[in-house]
Coordinates of C-alpha atoms and ligand atoms in Angstrom, one line a residue:
M1 CA 12.3 38.4 -161.4
T2 CA 14.7 36.8 -164.1
R3 CA 18.4 36.8 -163.3
L4 CA 21.0 38.7 -165.3
S5 CA 23.0 36.2 -167.5
S6 CA 24.3 35.8 -171.0
A7 CA 20.8 34.6 -172.0
T8 CA 19.0 37.6 -170.6
L9 CA 21.6 40.3 -171.6
A10 CA 19.5 41.2 -174.7
S11 CA 16.5 42.1 -172.6
L12 CA 18.3 44.9 -170.7
P13 CA 16.9 48.4 -171.0
A14 CA 18.5 50.3 -173.9
A15 CA 20.1 52.8 -171.5
V16 CA 22.2 50.2 -169.8
R17 CA 25.6 49.8 -171.4
R18 CA 26.7 46.2 -172.1
P19 CA 29.9 44.5 -173.3
G20 CA 30.7 46.0 -176.7
Y21 CA 32.5 42.8 -178.0
D22 CA 31.6 39.3 -178.8
R23 CA 31.8 37.7 -175.3
S24 CA 31.4 34.2 -176.7
K25 CA 34.9 34.6 -178.4
L26 CA 36.6 35.8 -175.2
E27 CA 39.5 33.6 -174.0
P28 CA 41.1 33.8 -170.6
G29 CA 44.4 35.6 -170.1
I30 CA 44.3 37.1 -166.6
V31 CA 43.8 35.4 -163.2
H32 CA 42.7 37.9 -160.5
L33 CA 43.3 36.9 -156.9
G34 CA 40.8 38.5 -154.5
L35 CA 37.8 39.3 -156.8
G36 CA 36.1 41.7 -154.4
A37 CA 34.1 44.8 -155.1
F38 CA 37.1 47.0 -155.7
A39 CA 38.6 44.9 -158.5
R40 CA 35.2 44.4 -160.2
A41 CA 34.8 48.2 -160.2
H42 CA 38.3 49.0 -161.3
L43 CA 40.5 46.4 -163.1
C44 CA 37.5 44.5 -164.5
E45 CA 36.0 47.7 -165.9
F46 CA 39.2 48.9 -167.4
T47 CA 39.6 45.5 -169.0
D48 CA 36.0 45.6 -170.3
D49 CA 36.8 48.9 -171.9
A50 CA 40.1 47.7 -173.3
L51 CA 38.4 44.6 -174.8
E52 CA 35.9 46.8 -176.5
K53 CA 38.7 49.0 -178.0
D54 CA 41.2 46.2 -179.0
F55 CA 39.8 42.7 -178.5
G56 CA 42.2 40.0 -177.4
A57 CA 42.6 37.0 -175.1
W58 CA 42.3 38.9 -171.8
G59 CA 39.3 37.4 -170.2
I60 CA 39.5 37.3 -166.4
T61 CA 39.3 34.2 -164.2
G62 CA 38.7 35.5 -160.7
A63 CA 39.8 33.6 -157.6
S64 CA 38.4 34.0 -154.1
L65 CA 40.9 33.1 -151.5
Q66 CA 38.5 32.7 -148.6
R67 CA 34.8 32.3 -149.2
P68 CA 32.7 30.9 -152.0
D69 CA 30.0 33.7 -152.0
Q70 CA 31.4 35.6 -155.0
R71 CA 31.5 32.5 -157.2
D72 CA 28.0 31.5 -156.0
R73 CA 26.7 34.9 -157.0
L74 CA 28.5 35.2 -160.3
K75 CA 28.3 31.7 -161.7
P76 CA 24.6 31.7 -162.3
Q77 CA 25.1 35.0 -164.1
D78 CA 27.9 33.7 -166.4
G79 CA 30.3 36.1 -164.7
L80 CA 28.2 39.2 -165.6
Y81 CA 27.4 41.9 -163.1
T82 CA 26.3 45.5 -163.0
F83 CA 28.5 48.5 -162.2
L84 CA 26.3 51.3 -160.8
K85 CA 28.2 54.5 -161.1
R86 CA 26.9 57.0 -158.6
A87 CA 27.5 60.5 -160.0
P88 CA 26.1 63.5 -158.1
A89 CA 23.8 64.0 -161.1
G90 CA 22.3 60.5 -160.9
P91 CA 23.2 56.9 -161.5
E92 CA 24.6 55.3 -164.6
L93 CA 24.5 51.6 -165.2
R94 CA 26.6 49.2 -167.2
V95 CA 27.0 45.5 -167.3
I96 CA 30.6 44.3 -167.2
G97 CA 31.6 41.2 -169.2
S98 CA 35.3 40.7 -168.6
V99 CA 35.0 38.1 -165.9
L100 CA 34.6 34.6 -167.4
D101 CA 34.9 32.3 -164.3
V102 CA 35.5 32.3 -160.6
L103 CA 37.5 29.7 -158.7
V104 CA 37.4 29.3 -154.9
A105 CA 40.9 28.6 -153.7
P106 CA 40.1 26.7 -150.4
E107 CA 37.8 24.3 -152.2
N108 CA 40.5 23.2 -154.7
P109 CA 43.8 25.0 -154.4
Q110 CA 45.4 22.6 -157.0
A111 CA 42.9 23.7 -159.6
L112 CA 43.9 27.3 -159.0
V113 CA 47.6 26.5 -159.2
A114 CA 47.0 24.7 -162.5
K115 CA 45.2 27.8 -163.8
L116 CA 48.1 30.0 -162.7
A117 CA 50.5 27.6 -164.5
A118 CA 48.4 27.3 -167.7
P119 CA 50.1 28.7 -170.8
E120 CA 47.3 31.1 -171.5
T121 CA 47.7 32.9 -168.1
R122 CA 49.8 35.9 -168.8
I123 CA 48.9 38.2 -166.0
V124 CA 48.1 37.4 -162.4
S125 CA 46.6 40.5 -160.7
L126 CA 45.8 40.9 -157.1
T127 CA 43.6 42.9 -154.7
V128 CA 43.9 40.9 -151.5
T129 CA 43.9 43.9 -149.2
E130 CA 46.9 45.0 -147.1
K131 CA 46.8 42.1 -144.7
G132 CA 46.7 39.6 -147.5
Y133 CA 50.4 40.0 -148.1
C134 CA 51.4 38.3 -144.8
H135 CA 54.1 40.9 -144.3
D136 CA 55.2 43.2 -141.6
P137 CA 53.6 46.6 -142.5
A138 CA 56.4 48.6 -140.9
T139 CA 59.1 47.0 -143.0
G140 CA 57.4 45.4 -146.0
R141 CA 59.1 42.1 -145.3
L142 CA 57.5 38.6 -145.3
K143 CA 56.4 37.3 -141.9
A144 CA 57.9 33.8 -142.1
D145 CA 55.9 32.9 -138.9
H146 CA 52.6 34.0 -140.3
P147 CA 50.2 31.0 -140.0
D148 CA 49.4 31.0 -143.8
I149 CA 53.0 31.2 -144.7
V150 CA 53.9 28.4 -142.3
H151 CA 51.1 26.4 -143.9
D152 CA 52.1 27.1 -147.5
L153 CA 55.7 26.2 -146.9
A154 CA 54.5 22.8 -145.5
N155 CA 52.0 22.4 -148.3
P156 CA 53.5 24.0 -151.4
A157 CA 51.2 22.3 -153.8
A158 CA 48.0 23.4 -151.9
P159 CA 48.7 26.9 -150.8
R160 CA 46.2 29.3 -149.2
S161 CA 48.0 32.7 -149.2
A162 CA 48.4 34.9 -152.3
I163 CA 52.2 34.7 -152.0
G164 CA 52.1 30.9 -151.7
L165 CA 49.8 30.7 -154.8
I166 CA 51.9 32.9 -156.9
V167 CA 55.1 31.0 -156.1
A168 CA 53.4 27.7 -156.7
G169 CA 52.2 28.9 -160.1
L170 CA 55.6 30.3 -161.0
A171 CA 57.3 27.0 -159.9
A172 CA 54.9 24.9 -162.0
R173 CA 55.6 27.2 -165.0
K174 CA 59.4 26.9 -164.6
A175 CA 59.0 23.1 -164.3
A176 CA 57.0 23.1 -167.5
G177 CA 59.5 25.2 -169.4
L178 CA 57.1 28.2 -169.6
G179 CA 57.9 31.8 -169.0
P180 CA 56.5 33.6 -166.0
F181 CA 53.3 35.6 -165.8
T182 CA 53.3 39.2 -164.8
A183 CA 52.3 39.6 -161.1
L184 CA 50.3 42.9 -161.0
C185 CA 49.7 44.2 -157.5
C186 CA 46.7 46.5 -157.2
D187 CA 46.6 47.0 -153.5
N188 CA 47.2 50.3 -151.6
L189 CA 50.8 49.5 -150.6
P190 CA 53.7 51.8 -151.2
S191 CA 56.0 50.5 -154.1
N192 CA 53.5 47.7 -154.3
G193 CA 55.3 45.9 -157.2
H194 CA 58.6 46.0 -155.4
V195 CA 57.0 44.8 -152.1
L196 CA 55.3 41.9 -153.9
A197 CA 58.5 41.0 -155.7
G198 CA 60.4 41.0 -152.4
L199 CA 57.8 38.8 -150.7
V200 CA 57.6 36.3 -153.6
R201 CA 61.5 36.2 -153.6
D202 CA 61.7 35.6 -149.8
F203 CA 59.0 32.9 -150.0
A204 CA 60.6 31.2 -153.0
A205 CA 64.0 31.3 -151.3
L206 CA 62.5 29.4 -148.4
R207 CA 61.4 26.7 -150.8
D208 CA 64.2 26.5 -153.4
D209 CA 67.1 28.8 -154.2
K210 CA 67.0 27.9 -157.9
L211 CA 63.4 28.9 -158.1
A212 CA 64.1 32.2 -156.4
A213 CA 66.9 32.9 -158.8
W214 CA 64.7 32.1 -161.8
I215 CA 62.0 34.4 -160.5
E216 CA 64.5 37.1 -159.9
A217 CA 65.9 36.8 -163.5
N218 CA 62.6 36.4 -165.3
G219 CA 59.7 37.7 -163.2
A220 CA 57.8 41.0 -163.8
F221 CA 56.2 42.9 -160.9
P222 CA 55.0 46.3 -162.1
S223 CA 54.0 48.8 -159.4
T224 CA 50.6 50.4 -159.8
M225 CA 48.5 53.1 -158.2
V226 CA 44.8 52.3 -158.2
D227 CA 42.0 54.7 -157.3
R228 CA 38.3 54.5 -157.2
I229 CA 36.0 54.9 -154.2
V230 CA 34.0 51.7 -154.0
P231 CA 31.8 51.3 -150.8
A232 CA 30.6 47.8 -149.9
T233 CA 27.4 46.9 -151.8
T234 CA 24.3 46.9 -149.6
E235 CA 20.9 45.2 -149.8
A236 CA 19.4 48.5 -150.8
D237 CA 21.9 48.8 -153.7
I238 CA 20.9 45.3 -154.9
A239 CA 17.2 46.3 -154.8
E240 CA 17.9 49.5 -156.7
V241 CA 19.9 47.8 -159.4
A242 CA 17.1 45.2 -159.9
S243 CA 14.5 47.9 -160.3
L244 CA 16.7 49.8 -162.8
L245 CA 17.7 46.7 -164.8
G246 CA 14.4 44.8 -164.7
L247 CA 16.6 41.8 -163.9
D248 CA 18.0 40.4 -160.6
D249 CA 21.7 40.8 -160.1
A250 CA 23.1 39.3 -157.0
A251 CA 26.5 40.9 -157.4
P252 CA 26.4 44.5 -158.4
V253 CA 29.2 46.9 -157.5
I254 CA 28.8 50.6 -156.7
G255 CA 31.4 53.2 -157.3
E256 CA 32.1 56.9 -157.9
P257 CA 32.6 58.2 -161.5
F258 CA 36.3 59.0 -160.9
R259 CA 38.9 56.4 -161.6
Q260 CA 42.6 56.4 -162.0
W261 CA 45.3 53.8 -162.7
A262 CA 49.0 54.5 -163.0
I263 CA 51.0 51.4 -164.1
E264 CA 54.7 50.8 -164.5
D265 CA 54.9 49.4 -168.0
V266 CA 57.0 46.4 -167.4
F267 CA 55.1 43.3 -168.4
A268 CA 56.5 39.8 -169.1
A269 CA 54.0 38.6 -171.6
G270 CA 51.9 41.5 -172.9
R271 CA 48.8 43.2 -171.5
P272 CA 45.4 44.5 -172.5
R273 CA 45.3 48.0 -174.0
W274 CA 44.5 49.6 -170.7
D275 CA 46.5 52.6 -171.9
A276 CA 44.0 53.2 -174.7
V277 CA 41.1 53.5 -172.2
G278 CA 42.5 55.9 -169.6
A279 CA 45.2 54.0 -167.6
Q280 CA 48.5 56.0 -167.4
M281 CA 51.5 53.9 -168.3
V282 CA 54.4 55.5 -166.5
S283 CA 58.1 54.8 -166.0
E284 CA 57.8 55.8 -162.3
V285 CA 54.7 55.1 -160.2
A286 CA 56.1 56.4 -156.9
P287 CA 54.9 60.0 -157.2
F288 CA 51.4 58.8 -158.0
E289 CA 51.5 56.4 -155.0
F290 CA 52.7 59.0 -152.6
M291 CA 50.0 61.4 -153.7
K292 CA 47.3 58.9 -153.5
L293 CA 48.3 56.9 -150.4
R294 CA 49.2 60.0 -148.4
M295 CA 46.6 62.5 -149.6
L296 CA 43.6 60.3 -150.3
N297 CA 44.1 57.3 -148.0
G298 CA 45.8 59.2 -145.2
A299 CA 42.9 61.7 -145.1
H300 CA 40.3 58.8 -145.5
S301 CA 41.7 56.9 -142.5
S302 CA 42.0 60.1 -140.3
L303 CA 38.5 61.1 -141.2
A304 CA 37.1 57.6 -140.7
Y305 CA 38.4 57.4 -137.1
L306 CA 37.4 61.0 -136.2
G307 CA 34.1 60.8 -138.0
Y308 CA 33.2 57.4 -136.5
L309 CA 34.0 58.7 -133.0
A310 CA 31.9 61.8 -133.6
G311 CA 28.9 59.7 -134.7
H312 CA 29.2 60.1 -138.5
E313 CA 28.2 57.0 -140.4
T314 CA 29.7 57.9 -143.8
V315 CA 32.6 59.8 -145.2
A316 CA 30.2 62.1 -147.0
D317 CA 28.5 63.0 -143.6
A318 CA 31.9 63.5 -141.9
S319 CA 33.4 65.5 -144.7
R320 CA 30.3 67.8 -144.9
D321 CA 30.7 68.6 -141.2
P322 CA 32.4 72.0 -141.4
V323 CA 34.7 71.1 -138.5
F324 CA 36.1 68.1 -140.2
A325 CA 36.2 69.8 -143.7
H326 CA 38.4 72.4 -142.0
F327 CA 40.5 69.6 -140.4
L328 CA 41.0 68.0 -143.8
Q329 CA 42.4 71.3 -145.2
G330 CA 44.9 71.5 -142.3
L331 CA 45.8 67.8 -142.7
W332 CA 46.5 68.3 -146.5
G333 CA 48.5 71.3 -145.6
E334 CA 50.8 69.1 -143.6
I335 CA 50.9 66.3 -146.2
I336 CA 51.4 68.2 -149.4
P337 CA 55.0 69.3 -148.7
T338 CA 56.0 65.6 -148.4
V339 CA 54.6 64.6 -151.8
P340 CA 56.5 65.0 -155.0
A341 CA 53.9 66.2 -157.5
P342 CA 53.4 63.8 -160.5
Q343 CA 54.0 65.6 -163.8
G344 CA 51.2 67.9 -164.7
V345 CA 49.4 67.6 -161.3
D346 CA 48.7 70.6 -159.0
L347 CA 48.4 69.0 -155.5
K348 CA 46.2 71.8 -154.3
I349 CA 43.7 71.1 -157.0
Y350 CA 44.1 67.4 -156.3
A351 CA 43.1 68.1 -152.6
R352 CA 40.2 70.2 -153.7
D353 CA 38.9 67.4 -156.0
L354 CA 39.4 64.9 -153.1
L355 CA 37.1 66.9 -150.9
A356 CA 34.5 66.9 -153.6
R357 CA 34.8 63.1 -154.0
F358 CA 34.6 62.6 -150.2
Q359 CA 31.5 64.9 -150.1
N360 CA 29.7 63.1 -153.0
P361 CA 26.3 62.4 -151.2
A362 CA 25.5 59.6 -153.5
I363 CA 28.3 57.5 -152.2
R364 CA 27.6 56.0 -148.8
H365 CA 31.0 54.9 -147.8
R366 CA 30.9 53.9 -144.1
T367 CA 33.6 55.3 -141.8
W368 CA 33.5 51.8 -140.1
Q369 CA 34.5 50.1 -143.4
I370 CA 37.6 52.4 -143.8
A371 CA 38.5 52.1 -140.1
M372 CA 39.1 48.4 -140.6
D373 CA 42.7 47.0 -140.6
G374 CA 44.3 50.2 -139.3
S375 CA 47.4 48.3 -138.2
Q376 CA 48.0 47.5 -141.9
K377 CA 47.2 50.9 -143.2
L378 CA 48.7 53.5 -140.8
P379 CA 52.3 53.0 -141.8
Q380 CA 51.9 54.0 -145.5
R381 CA 49.0 56.3 -145.0
L382 CA 50.2 58.5 -142.1
L383 CA 53.4 57.3 -140.4
G384 CA 55.8 57.8 -143.4
T385 CA 54.5 61.4 -143.8
I386 CA 55.0 62.0 -140.1
R387 CA 58.6 60.7 -140.2
E388 CA 59.4 63.1 -143.0
R389 CA 57.7 66.1 -141.2
L390 CA 59.6 65.3 -138.0
K391 CA 62.9 65.2 -139.9
A392 CA 62.1 68.6 -141.5
G393 CA 61.1 70.1 -138.1
A394 CA 57.6 70.8 -139.5
P395 CA 54.3 70.8 -137.6
I396 CA 52.5 67.5 -137.3
D397 CA 49.4 68.4 -135.3
H398 CA 46.8 67.3 -137.8
L399 CA 48.6 64.0 -138.6
A400 CA 49.1 63.3 -134.9
L401 CA 45.3 63.7 -134.4
G402 CA 44.7 61.1 -137.1
V403 CA 46.9 58.6 -135.1
A404 CA 45.3 59.6 -131.8
A405 CA 41.8 59.0 -133.2
W406 CA 42.9 55.6 -134.4
M407 CA 44.1 54.9 -130.8
S408 CA 40.8 56.0 -129.3
Y409 CA 38.9 53.9 -131.9
V410 CA 40.9 50.7 -131.2
T411 CA 40.0 50.8 -127.5
G412 CA 36.7 49.4 -128.7
T413 CA 34.6 52.0 -126.9
D414 CA 33.1 55.1 -128.6
E415 CA 32.3 58.5 -127.1
K416 CA 29.0 57.4 -125.8
G417 CA 30.4 54.3 -124.2
A418 CA 29.0 52.0 -126.8
A419 CA 31.1 49.1 -128.1
I420 CA 33.0 49.4 -131.5
D421 CA 33.3 46.4 -133.7
V422 CA 37.1 46.7 -134.2
R423 CA 38.2 44.6 -137.2
D424 CA 41.9 44.2 -137.5
P425 CA 44.4 41.3 -137.5
L426 CA 45.8 42.9 -134.3
A427 CA 42.4 43.5 -132.6
A428 CA 43.1 41.1 -129.7
E429 CA 46.4 42.8 -129.0
F430 CA 44.7 46.2 -129.0
A431 CA 42.1 44.9 -126.6
T432 CA 44.6 43.6 -124.2
R433 CA 46.7 46.8 -124.2
A434 CA 43.6 49.0 -124.0
K435 CA 42.2 47.0 -121.0
A436 CA 45.5 47.4 -119.1
A437 CA 45.8 51.1 -119.8
G438 CA 42.1 52.1 -119.3
R439 CA 41.2 55.7 -120.4
D440 CA 44.7 57.0 -119.4
A441 CA 46.0 58.7 -122.5
A442 CA 49.7 58.5 -121.6
A443 CA 49.5 54.8 -120.6
L444 CA 47.4 53.8 -123.7
S445 CA 49.5 55.7 -126.2
T446 CA 52.7 54.2 -124.7
A447 CA 51.2 50.8 -124.9
L448 CA 50.2 51.1 -128.5
F449 CA 53.4 52.8 -129.6
G450 CA 55.1 49.6 -128.4
I451 CA 53.6 47.6 -131.3
G452 CA 56.7 47.5 -133.5
A453 CA 54.9 46.1 -136.6
I454 CA 53.1 49.4 -136.8
F455 CA 55.4 52.1 -135.4
G456 CA 58.8 50.5 -136.0
D457 CA 61.4 51.2 -133.3
D458 CA 62.1 54.8 -134.3
L459 CA 58.7 56.5 -133.9
P460 CA 58.2 55.6 -130.2
R461 CA 61.5 57.5 -129.5
E462 CA 60.3 60.7 -131.3
Q463 CA 59.0 62.7 -128.3
R464 CA 57.5 65.5 -130.4
F465 CA 55.3 62.9 -132.0
T466 CA 54.5 60.8 -129.0
Q467 CA 53.6 63.8 -126.9
A468 CA 51.4 65.3 -129.6
V469 CA 49.5 62.0 -130.0
A470 CA 49.2 61.6 -126.2
G471 CA 47.9 65.1 -125.9
H472 CA 45.3 64.7 -128.6
L473 CA 44.2 61.3 -127.2
G474 CA 43.6 62.9 -123.8
S475 CA 41.5 65.6 -125.4
L476 CA 39.6 62.9 -127.4
F477 CA 38.8 61.1 -124.2
Q478 CA 37.7 64.3 -122.4
K479 CA 36.1 66.5 -125.1
G480 CA 35.4 64.2 -128.0
A481 CA 36.5 64.1 -131.6
K482 CA 34.6 67.2 -132.8
A483 CA 35.8 69.6 -130.1
T484 CA 39.4 68.2 -130.4
A485 CA 39.4 68.8 -134.2
A486 CA 37.9 72.3 -133.7
A487 CA 40.5 73.2 -131.2
L488 CA 43.3 72.7 -133.9
G489 CA 42.0 75.9 -135.5
Ligands
CS2_1 C1 39.8 53.3 -148.3 C2 40.2 52.8 -149.7 O1 38.9 51.4 -147.3 C3 39.8 52.1 -147.3 O2 40.7 52.1 -146.5 O3 40.6 54.3 -147.9 O4 39.6 51.6 -150.0 C4 39.8 53.9 -150.7 O5 38.4 54.1 -150.9 C5 40.4 53.6 -152.1 O6 41.8 53.4 -151.9 C6 40.2 54.7 -153.1 O7 40.9 54.4 -154.2

C-alpha cells in the first residue's frame, strides 16, 4: 500500500480531516523535546488547530532524545501522521500537519543545540516523562550525580539530557545576543514550570553563574496542566488506520476525545493561538494541576497496580470491575477535600467524568503501561495527598491501598506467582529490597519506605500511614487485590 506523505495527502478519503492551512508555507517556531505519542496527540494537535485558525510561523521540529524510530517513521511521511480519536460512538480520523521535521539528539547533539539557538525558535516544549528531568522526585531538585547530568556538565556542547540541551541552547542564544525561548514543560509534574526553571537554574549555575543570572532575569517557564489519555499505539492500531485511510501510516497515534490544556500565559517570544482552539490561558495553573495529578493520575496509578495484580490488562477492564469502580469512588472521596477546585469546576462531576473516561471500552490503555516508573510518579500522584490527609487527621485507607499495591507490584511477582516486568529507574533497588524481605509485609514495607527519593524523610515516621500500608500489603499477599479492595467497603 502507498505511504501517507505530502504527495499522497490529496488521495485521503473525504471523511478524513487534513491540515486546513498551506503546509508548504509553514515555517518552524517550536522545538519539541520528546516527540512521543502523547505530544503528537496533544500539543501537536492543538498547534494544528491553532495554525488553521490563525496561521503563523509555529511549525514543530521534534527531537527524540533516545532512539531514532520516530524520525525513521515520520521522515518518509514528511512529518504527517494520523490521529485516531476513539470515541465510544466510533473512530474519527485526522491527519496532523504541524510537525515539520524530527532530529535525533544522540546522532548529532550539536545540530539540535544549533536548532535551539536558531533565531526562529521561540518555544521549546517538552514531554520527556517524569524521569527525563534528572531530578529527585521527592524534592524536585536536580540530581547533580545523575549520570546524564554528570555527562552534560563534562560535555556542555553535546548534551544528552533535556536540561543540558535547554541550557546549551540558552547559552548559545545569550552568546549570540538573542533573547531566550520559552521553555514549556508539558509533563505530569506539580508546578512543572517552576520545577523546570529550578532545574535549569541549578544546572546553569554549575556551568556559569552569569548564564544562570541571565536565565533568571530573562527566561520564561510557564506551568501547564496537560490531559489526554493516549495509550501506546499497537500493531492492530496501525493495521486499522491503514484500512481506514487506504494508505500506510507507520506512526499513527490513538487517543480519547477529551483533551485539556491549562497554560500560565507567560511567554518570552509569543505563542500560537492555542487559546483560540480550546486551551485555557490562566494566571494560576496550580488548581488545575492538583485536580489532574491527584484525581486522574493518582487514581490511574492506584488502579493500574491493583488492576494489574488482579489480572486486568487494561484500565477499562479494571474500572468496569464493580469492586474497583467502588474503590475509585472511595479514593476520590479521600482526594477531593485536598484539591482546591479550579474556577467553575465541580470536583464531583470531574470525578464522574473521569470514571466514564477510564471506562471507555474503545481505549485499551494497559495497566502495565501506567504502572511504569512508579518511583517518579507516586510523590505527586499520591504522597502529597496523603501528607495533607495525615495533617488533617483524615482517613487514608484508600490512598494507602494504592501505595501498598505499588509495593506488591514492584516485588516483581504477581498473585499467581508469575514474573512482572517492572520498568522503573529504581527497579534494581526494588528487586534487592524485595529479595531481602520476601513476602513479609512489615519487612518489605519498611525496606521500601527507606527509599528517601520517593517517601522523603517524613513519611516513614508517620505511623498511621506506615501501618495502614503494611496492613494492606499483608492482605494483598494473603487475599489478593480484589478481596483487599472489596474489604475496604
Ligand atoms: C498515565 C498518564 O501513564 C500514566 O502514568 O497516568 O499518562 C495519563 O494517561 C495522562 O496523564 C492523561 O492525561
